XYZ file of C-alpha atoms in Angstrom:
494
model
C 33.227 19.242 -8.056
C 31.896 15.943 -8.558
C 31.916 13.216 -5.745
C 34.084 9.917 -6.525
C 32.222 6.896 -6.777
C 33.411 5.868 -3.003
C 32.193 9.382 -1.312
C 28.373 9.012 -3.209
C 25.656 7.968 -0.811
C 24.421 4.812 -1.349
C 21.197 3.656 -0.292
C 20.079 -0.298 0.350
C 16.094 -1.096 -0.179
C 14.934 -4.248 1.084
C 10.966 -4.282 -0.080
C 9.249 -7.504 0.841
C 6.763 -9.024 -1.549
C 3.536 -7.821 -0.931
C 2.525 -5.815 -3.777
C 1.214 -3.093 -1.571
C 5.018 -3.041 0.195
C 6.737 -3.846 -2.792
C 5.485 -1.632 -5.859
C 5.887 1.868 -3.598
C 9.467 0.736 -2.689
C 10.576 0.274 -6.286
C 9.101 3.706 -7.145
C 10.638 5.261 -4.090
C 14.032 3.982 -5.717
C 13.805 6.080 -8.803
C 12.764 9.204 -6.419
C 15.943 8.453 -5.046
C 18.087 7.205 -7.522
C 17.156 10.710 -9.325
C 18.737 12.552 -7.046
C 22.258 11.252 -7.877
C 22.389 8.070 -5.206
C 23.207 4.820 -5.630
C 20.218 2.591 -5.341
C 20.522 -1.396 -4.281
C 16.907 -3.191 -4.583
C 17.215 -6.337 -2.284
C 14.763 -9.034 -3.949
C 14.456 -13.070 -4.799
C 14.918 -14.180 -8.402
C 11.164 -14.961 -8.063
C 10.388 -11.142 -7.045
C 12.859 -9.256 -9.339
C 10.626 -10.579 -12.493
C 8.080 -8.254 -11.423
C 9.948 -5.304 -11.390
C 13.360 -6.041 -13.526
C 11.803 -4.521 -16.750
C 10.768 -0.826 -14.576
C 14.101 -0.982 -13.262
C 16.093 -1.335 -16.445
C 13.764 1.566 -18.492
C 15.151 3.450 -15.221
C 18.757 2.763 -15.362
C 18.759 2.514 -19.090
C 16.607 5.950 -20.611
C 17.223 7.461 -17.426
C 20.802 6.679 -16.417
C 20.167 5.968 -13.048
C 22.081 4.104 -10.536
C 19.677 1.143 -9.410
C 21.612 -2.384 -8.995
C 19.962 -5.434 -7.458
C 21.179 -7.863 -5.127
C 19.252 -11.419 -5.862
C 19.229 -13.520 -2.963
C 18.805 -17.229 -3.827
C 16.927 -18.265 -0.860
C 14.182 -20.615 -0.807
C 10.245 -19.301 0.078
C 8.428 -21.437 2.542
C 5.433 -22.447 2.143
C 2.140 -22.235 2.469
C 1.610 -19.122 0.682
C -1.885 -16.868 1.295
C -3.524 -18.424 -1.630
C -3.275 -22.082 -0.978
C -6.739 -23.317 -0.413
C -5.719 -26.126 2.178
C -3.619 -23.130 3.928
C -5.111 -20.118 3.706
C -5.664 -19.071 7.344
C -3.893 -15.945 8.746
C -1.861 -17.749 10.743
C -0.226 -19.889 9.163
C 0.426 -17.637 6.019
C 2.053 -15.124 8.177
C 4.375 -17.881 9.690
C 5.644 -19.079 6.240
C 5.723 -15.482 5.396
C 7.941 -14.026 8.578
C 10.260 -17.727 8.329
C 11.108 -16.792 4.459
C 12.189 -13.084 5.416
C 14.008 -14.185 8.440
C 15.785 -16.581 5.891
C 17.533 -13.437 3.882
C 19.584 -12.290 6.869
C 22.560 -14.527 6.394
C 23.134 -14.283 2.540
C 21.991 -10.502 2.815
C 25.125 -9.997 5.357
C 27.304 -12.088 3.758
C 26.633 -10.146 0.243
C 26.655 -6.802 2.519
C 30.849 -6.878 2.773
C 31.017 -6.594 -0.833
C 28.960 -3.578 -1.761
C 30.902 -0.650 -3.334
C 30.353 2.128 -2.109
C 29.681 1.017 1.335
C 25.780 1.552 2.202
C 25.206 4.443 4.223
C 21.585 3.361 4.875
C 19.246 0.227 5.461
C 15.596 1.183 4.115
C 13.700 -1.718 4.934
C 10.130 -3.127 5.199
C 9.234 -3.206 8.355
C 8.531 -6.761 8.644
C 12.646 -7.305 8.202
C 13.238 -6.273 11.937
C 16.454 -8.683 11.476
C 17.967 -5.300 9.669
C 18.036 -3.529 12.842
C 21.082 -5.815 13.967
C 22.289 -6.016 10.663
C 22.779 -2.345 10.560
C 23.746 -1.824 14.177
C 26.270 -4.521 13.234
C 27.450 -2.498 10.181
C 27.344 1.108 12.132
C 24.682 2.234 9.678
C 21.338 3.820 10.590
C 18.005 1.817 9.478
C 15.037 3.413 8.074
C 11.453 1.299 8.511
C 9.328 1.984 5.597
C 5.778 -0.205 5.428
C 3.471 1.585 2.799
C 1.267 2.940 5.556
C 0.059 6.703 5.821
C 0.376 9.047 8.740
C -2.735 8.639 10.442
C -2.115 4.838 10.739
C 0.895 5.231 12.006
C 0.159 7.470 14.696
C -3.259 5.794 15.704
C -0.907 2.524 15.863
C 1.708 4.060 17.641
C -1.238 5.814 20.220
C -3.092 2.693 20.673
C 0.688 0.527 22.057
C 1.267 3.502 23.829
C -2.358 3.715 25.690
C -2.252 -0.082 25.840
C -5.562 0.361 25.819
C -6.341 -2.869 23.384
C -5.117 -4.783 26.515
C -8.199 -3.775 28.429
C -10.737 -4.451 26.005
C -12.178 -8.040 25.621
C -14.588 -7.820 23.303
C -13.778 -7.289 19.494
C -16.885 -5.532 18.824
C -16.625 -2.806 21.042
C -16.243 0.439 20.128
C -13.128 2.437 21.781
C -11.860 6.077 20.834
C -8.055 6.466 20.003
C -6.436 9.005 22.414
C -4.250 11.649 21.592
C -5.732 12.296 17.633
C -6.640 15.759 16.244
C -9.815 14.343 15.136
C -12.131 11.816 16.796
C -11.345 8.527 15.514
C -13.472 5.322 16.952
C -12.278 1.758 16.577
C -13.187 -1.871 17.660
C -10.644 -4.383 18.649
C -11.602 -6.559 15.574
C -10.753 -3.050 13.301
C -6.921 -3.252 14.626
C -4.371 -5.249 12.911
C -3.841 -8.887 14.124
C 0.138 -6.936 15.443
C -2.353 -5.563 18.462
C -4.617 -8.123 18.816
C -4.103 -11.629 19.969
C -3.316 -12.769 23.550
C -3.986 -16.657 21.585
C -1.884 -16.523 18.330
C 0.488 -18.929 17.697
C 3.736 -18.561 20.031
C 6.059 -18.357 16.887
C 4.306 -15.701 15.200
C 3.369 -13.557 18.453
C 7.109 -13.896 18.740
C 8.073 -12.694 15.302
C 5.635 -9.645 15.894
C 7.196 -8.769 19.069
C 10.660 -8.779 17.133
C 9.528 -6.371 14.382
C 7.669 -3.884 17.010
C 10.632 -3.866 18.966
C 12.787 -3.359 15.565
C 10.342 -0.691 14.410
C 10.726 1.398 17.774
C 14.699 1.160 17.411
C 14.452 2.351 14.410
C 16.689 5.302 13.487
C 13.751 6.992 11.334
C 10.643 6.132 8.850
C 10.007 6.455 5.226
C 6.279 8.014 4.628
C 4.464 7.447 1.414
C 2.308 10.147 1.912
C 2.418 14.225 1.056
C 2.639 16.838 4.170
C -0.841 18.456 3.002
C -2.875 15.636 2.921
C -3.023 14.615 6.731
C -1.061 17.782 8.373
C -2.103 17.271 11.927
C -1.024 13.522 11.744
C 1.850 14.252 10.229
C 3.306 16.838 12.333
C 2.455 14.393 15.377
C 3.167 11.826 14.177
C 6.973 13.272 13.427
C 7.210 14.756 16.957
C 6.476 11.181 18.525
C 9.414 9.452 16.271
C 12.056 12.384 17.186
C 11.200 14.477 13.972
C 13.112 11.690 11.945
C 9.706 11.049 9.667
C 10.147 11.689 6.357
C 6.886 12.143 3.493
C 7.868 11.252 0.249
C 5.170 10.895 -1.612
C 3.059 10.089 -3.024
C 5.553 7.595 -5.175
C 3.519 6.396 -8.002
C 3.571 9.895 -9.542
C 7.188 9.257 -10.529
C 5.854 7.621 -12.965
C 4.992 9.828 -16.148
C 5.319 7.367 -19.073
C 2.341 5.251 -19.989
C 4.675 2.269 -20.129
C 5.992 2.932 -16.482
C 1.981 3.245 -15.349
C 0.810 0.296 -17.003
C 3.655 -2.023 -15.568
C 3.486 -1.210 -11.982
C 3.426 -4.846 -10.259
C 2.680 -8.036 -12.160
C 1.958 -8.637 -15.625
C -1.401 -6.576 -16.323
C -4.195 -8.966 -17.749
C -5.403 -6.951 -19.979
C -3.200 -5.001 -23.380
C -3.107 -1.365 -21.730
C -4.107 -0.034 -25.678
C -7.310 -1.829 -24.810
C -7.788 -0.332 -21.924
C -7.607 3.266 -23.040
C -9.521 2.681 -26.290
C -12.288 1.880 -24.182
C -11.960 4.522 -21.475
C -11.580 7.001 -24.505
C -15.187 6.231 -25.645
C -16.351 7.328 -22.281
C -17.523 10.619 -21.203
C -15.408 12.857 -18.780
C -16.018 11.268 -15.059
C -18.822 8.883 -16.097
C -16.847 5.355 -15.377
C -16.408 3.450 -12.244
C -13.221 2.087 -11.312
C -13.722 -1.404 -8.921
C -10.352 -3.047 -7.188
C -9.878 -4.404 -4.107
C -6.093 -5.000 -4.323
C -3.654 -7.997 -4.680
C -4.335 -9.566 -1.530
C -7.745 -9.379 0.147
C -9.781 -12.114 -1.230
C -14.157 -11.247 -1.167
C -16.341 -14.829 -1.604
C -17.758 -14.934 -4.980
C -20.731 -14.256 -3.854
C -19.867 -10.899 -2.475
C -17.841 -10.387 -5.736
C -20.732 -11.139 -7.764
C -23.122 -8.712 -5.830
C -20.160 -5.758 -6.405
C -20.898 -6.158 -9.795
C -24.426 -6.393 -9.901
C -24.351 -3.142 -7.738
C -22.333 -1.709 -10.358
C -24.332 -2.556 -13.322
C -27.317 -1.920 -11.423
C -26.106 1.464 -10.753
C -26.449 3.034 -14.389
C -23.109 4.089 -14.643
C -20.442 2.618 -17.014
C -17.570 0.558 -14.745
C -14.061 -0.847 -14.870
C -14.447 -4.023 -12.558
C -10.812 -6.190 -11.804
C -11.364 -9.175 -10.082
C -8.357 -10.403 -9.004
C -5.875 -11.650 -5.715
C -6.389 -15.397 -5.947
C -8.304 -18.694 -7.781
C -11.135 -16.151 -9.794
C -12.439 -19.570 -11.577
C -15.536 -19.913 -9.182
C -16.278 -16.054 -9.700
C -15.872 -16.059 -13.423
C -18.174 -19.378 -13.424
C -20.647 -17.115 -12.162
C -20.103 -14.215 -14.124
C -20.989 -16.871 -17.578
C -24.191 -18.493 -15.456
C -25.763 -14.812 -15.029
C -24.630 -13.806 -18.839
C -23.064 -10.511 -16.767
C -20.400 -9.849 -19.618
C -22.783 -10.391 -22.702
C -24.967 -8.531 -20.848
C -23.141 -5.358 -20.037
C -21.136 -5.467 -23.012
C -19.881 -1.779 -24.136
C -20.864 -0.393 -20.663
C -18.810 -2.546 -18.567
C -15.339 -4.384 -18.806
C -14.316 -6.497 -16.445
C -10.185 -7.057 -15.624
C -9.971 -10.523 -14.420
C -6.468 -10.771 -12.562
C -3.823 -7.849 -12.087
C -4.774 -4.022 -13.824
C -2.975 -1.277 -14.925
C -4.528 1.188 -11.918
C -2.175 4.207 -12.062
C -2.953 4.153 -15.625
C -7.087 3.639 -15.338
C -7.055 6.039 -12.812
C -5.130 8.539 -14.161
C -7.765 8.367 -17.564
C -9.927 11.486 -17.313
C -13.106 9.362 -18.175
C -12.925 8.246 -14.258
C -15.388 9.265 -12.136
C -15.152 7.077 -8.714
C -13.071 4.539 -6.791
C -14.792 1.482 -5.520
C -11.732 0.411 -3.414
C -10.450 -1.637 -0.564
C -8.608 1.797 0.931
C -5.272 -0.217 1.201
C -3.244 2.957 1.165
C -1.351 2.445 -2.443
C -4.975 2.809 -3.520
C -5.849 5.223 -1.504
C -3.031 7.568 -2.391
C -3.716 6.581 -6.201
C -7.346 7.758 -5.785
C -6.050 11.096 -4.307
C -3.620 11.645 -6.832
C -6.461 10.923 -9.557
C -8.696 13.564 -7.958
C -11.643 11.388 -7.623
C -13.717 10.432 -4.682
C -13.623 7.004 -3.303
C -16.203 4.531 -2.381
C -14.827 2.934 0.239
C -14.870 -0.877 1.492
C -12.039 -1.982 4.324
C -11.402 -5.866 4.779
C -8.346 -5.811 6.974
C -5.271 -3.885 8.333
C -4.768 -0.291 8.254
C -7.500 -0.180 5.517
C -10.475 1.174 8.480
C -8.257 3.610 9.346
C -7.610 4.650 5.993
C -11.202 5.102 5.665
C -11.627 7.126 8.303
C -9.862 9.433 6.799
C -10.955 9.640 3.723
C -14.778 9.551 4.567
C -14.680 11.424 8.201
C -11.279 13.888 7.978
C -10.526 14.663 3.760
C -14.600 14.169 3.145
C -13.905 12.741 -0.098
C -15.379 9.410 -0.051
C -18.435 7.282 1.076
C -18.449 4.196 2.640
C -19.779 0.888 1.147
C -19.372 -2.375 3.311
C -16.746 -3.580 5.140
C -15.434 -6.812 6.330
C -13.025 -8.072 9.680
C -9.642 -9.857 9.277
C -10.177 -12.642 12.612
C -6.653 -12.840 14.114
C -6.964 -16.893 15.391
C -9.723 -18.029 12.697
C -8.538 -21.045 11.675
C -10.491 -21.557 8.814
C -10.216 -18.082 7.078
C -8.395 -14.914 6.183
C -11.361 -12.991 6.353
C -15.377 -12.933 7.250
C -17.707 -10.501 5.723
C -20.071 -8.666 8.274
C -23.625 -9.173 8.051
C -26.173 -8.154 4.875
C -24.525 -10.094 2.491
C -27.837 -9.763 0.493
C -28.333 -6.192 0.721
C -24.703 -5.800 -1.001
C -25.826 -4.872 -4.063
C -27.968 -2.269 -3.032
C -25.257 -1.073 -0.807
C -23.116 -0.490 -3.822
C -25.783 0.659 -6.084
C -26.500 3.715 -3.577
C -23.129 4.645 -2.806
C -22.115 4.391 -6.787
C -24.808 7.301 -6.917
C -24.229 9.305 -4.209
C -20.576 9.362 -5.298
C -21.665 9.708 -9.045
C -24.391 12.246 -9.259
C -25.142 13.669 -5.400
C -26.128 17.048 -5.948
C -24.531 19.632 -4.146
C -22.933 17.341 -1.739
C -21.438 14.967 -4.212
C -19.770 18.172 -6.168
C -18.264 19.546 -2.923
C -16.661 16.155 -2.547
C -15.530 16.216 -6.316
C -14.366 19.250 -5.526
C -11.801 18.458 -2.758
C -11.003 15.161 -4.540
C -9.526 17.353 -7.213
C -7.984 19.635 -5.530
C -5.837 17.485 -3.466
C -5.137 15.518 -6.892
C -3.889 19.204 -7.902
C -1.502 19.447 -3.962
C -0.596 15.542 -4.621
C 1.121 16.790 -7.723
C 2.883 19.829 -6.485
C 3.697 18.011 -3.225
C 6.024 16.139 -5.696
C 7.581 18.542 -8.257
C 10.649 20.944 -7.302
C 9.802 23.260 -4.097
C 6.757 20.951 -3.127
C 6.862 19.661 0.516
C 7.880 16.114 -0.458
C 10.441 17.204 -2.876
C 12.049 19.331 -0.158
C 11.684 16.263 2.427
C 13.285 14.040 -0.203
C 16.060 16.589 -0.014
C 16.110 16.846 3.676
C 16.589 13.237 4.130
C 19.262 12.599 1.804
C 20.975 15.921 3.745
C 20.296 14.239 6.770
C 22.086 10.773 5.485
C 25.302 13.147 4.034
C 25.690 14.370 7.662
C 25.618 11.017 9.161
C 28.130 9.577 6.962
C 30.817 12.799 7.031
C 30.117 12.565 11.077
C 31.014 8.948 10.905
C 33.995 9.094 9.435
């Protein structure tokens, strides 16, 4: 018998704007809108633009239930790409006073939702939810578009308080309690675990969300039970086995049109795109992104792609998270275009990834390892070349390069928690860059034996990524498990 309208689960989503945070939340809401729950998408006016037109292909061709509630609140400033503001600081203050701002109209709006919410999935940055759905008798869920290893290392390292004892942010510590070894330095570990000389108002809002994010009644995992086993399984056992892998999201997306409109407005016509991958061989192109956020000088941009185009091979290179005007001034002064026509295009602002990366003309990753990317790579079967700036994104590496063994490492660079001046500072050997990337693109490309055993088990876990998702795969069944879990909560509640 079919449920009324008022017994359906319904399920509130409150991503926060990040693209990282925000594009797997809007995916996860089709996973879950397919299974016959109502879907609310929490957003700004400014925000829903970048999604709206995913959204109504959803509700529209696929009939799903996904509403959004558009709170008109307005966004402090400075935001991370002003020039005059663009320390971490201060764009984390603005950041954390904007999403304490939604509370209010988000409650107010709350009272009139029909059905009533049975759940709160929420970044993890909105730690207000935590009241707001103690307040409402409704358990929240903490989602924040990390993996499993992350998590645990995080949780491991608070728990150890071992970053407490160690002054110096270049020395190297091992995280306790891991299946593998895993060795960090202070300056590796998000700015959350950091700083005994941040800002009062910010070491205040972090306290708030790690206090929120221990409360919480369970977490959302964009990541598939076979790719980090061990982590998982601990990681669930230290959060009360109320850890949930869902993923990975993006693969909800079959259509081209769904791939190529992932996030803001690609740069380039995604017909363009393909034409050109389609002249490649099989696994002969490099694809180059370092996400939406996590800015590299020009200078260090500029020796990426002289690494690339010194490497041989033929490359996809975006350029994009911020002002590109002194890169691309560079890019006309060396001729690099004109001079790698054919053999290299070059994306300058936001690209289609799912869709690049899903083109079988793909051979390699040059990424960041934020872990949207990283789970893209996976899903695309191809090894990644891997440069961290900030965040989770070492750890990330680490298991890619040391635990799956699909990836080499590049560079790297070291978000500074109280740098005043910058988000982030490369390490040394700025010069030797483009050799760096010129070896690794090789080793990745065309490394014998070695290299084919690691395109090997890139493409079989592509091949588990997939199943992990379709019916009777482990994060089709944990899909199912949660929403089981939310249908007994609600029936015990009432």
């Amino acid at each position: 018998m079919a449920l009324s309208e008022d017994q359906r689960l319904h399920f509130v989503l409150i991503p926060q704007k990040g693209q990282g945070h925000l594009i797997p939340m809007i995916d996860m809401a089709k996973l879950i809108a397919q299974r016959g729950v109502i879907v609310t998408i929490v957003t700004i006016p400014l925000e829903a633009e970048k999604f709206k037109s995913f959204i109504d292909r959803a509700v529209g061709w696929g009939g799903l239930q996904i509403r959004l509630l558009q709170l008109d609140v307005a966004t402090a400033k400075p935001n991370g790409h002003d020039k005059e503001a663009a320390t971490l600081v201060s764009h984390l203050k603005s950041f954390f006073k904007t999403a304490s701002s939604l509370q209010q109209p988000f409650e107010q709006s709350f009272r009139n939702l029909q059905p009533a919410p049975s759940c709160i999935i929420s970044d993890i940055v909105f730690d207000w939810t935590s009241e707001t759905a103690n307040k409402f008798g409704i358990p929240r869920i903490v989602f924040d578009g990390f993996g499993c290893c992350s998590r645990l290392c995080y949780h491991n390292i608070l728990r150890s308080e071992l970053h407490g004892s160690i002054t110096s942010d270049s020395e190297p510590f091992v995280i306790p309690g891991l299946p593998d070894k895993i060795e960090v330095t202070k300056g590796k570990v998000p700015m959350h675990f950091l700083s005994q000389n941040s800002d009062e108002q910010l070491k205040d809002a972090i306290r708030r969300i790690k206090k929120a994010d221990e409360t919480a009644y369970g977490v959302m995992i964009n990541s598939f039970q076979e790719l980090e086993p061990k982590y998982a399984e601990m990681y669930k056992k230290a959060k009360n086995n109320k850890v949930w892998c869902i993923g990975p999201v993006s693969l909800c997306n079959q259509e081209i049109i769904d791939k190529a409109e992932r996030g803001n407005k690609a740069s380039i016509d995604k017909n363009q795109c393909l034409q050109w991958l389609d002249l490649k061989e099989p696994g002969s192109v490099v694809y180059a992104c370092f996400g939406s956020f996590w800015n590299l000088t020009s200078s260090d941009m500029m020796e990426i792609g002289l690494g690339l185009e010194s490497s041989g091979y033929p490359f996809v290179w975006v350029i994009g998270g911020g002002d590109i005007s002194e890169i691309d001034k560079l890019l006309a002064e060396n001729r690099f275009e004109e001079r790698n026509k054919g053999r290299g295009l070059v994306i300058k602002g936001w690209a289609p990834q799912v869709l690049i990366l899903s083109h079988k003309a793909i051979g390699g990753f040059l990424t960041h390892c934020g872990w949207n990317s990283t789970l893209e790579g996976v899903c695309a079967g191809v090894p990644l070349l891997t440069w961290p700036m900030g965040a989770e994104q070492f750890l990330n590496e680490d298991l890619v390069v040391q635990v799956l063994k699909i990836g080499v490492k590049v560079g790297e660079a070291e978000v500074h928690a109280d740098d005043g001046t910058k988000l982030i500072e490369m390490t040394e050997g700025v010069g030797k860059k483009k050799q760096e990337v010129e070896k690794a693109v090789k080793k990745v490309m065309d490394g014998g034996e070695e290299g084919e055993e690691r395109r090997k088990r890139a493409r079989e876990l592509g091949e588990t990524a997939k199943k992990a998702m379709e019916e009777g795969g482990s994060s089709h069944f944990n899909m199912t498990l949660f929403i089981q879990h939310m249908m007994h909560y609600k029936a015990a509640r009432e």
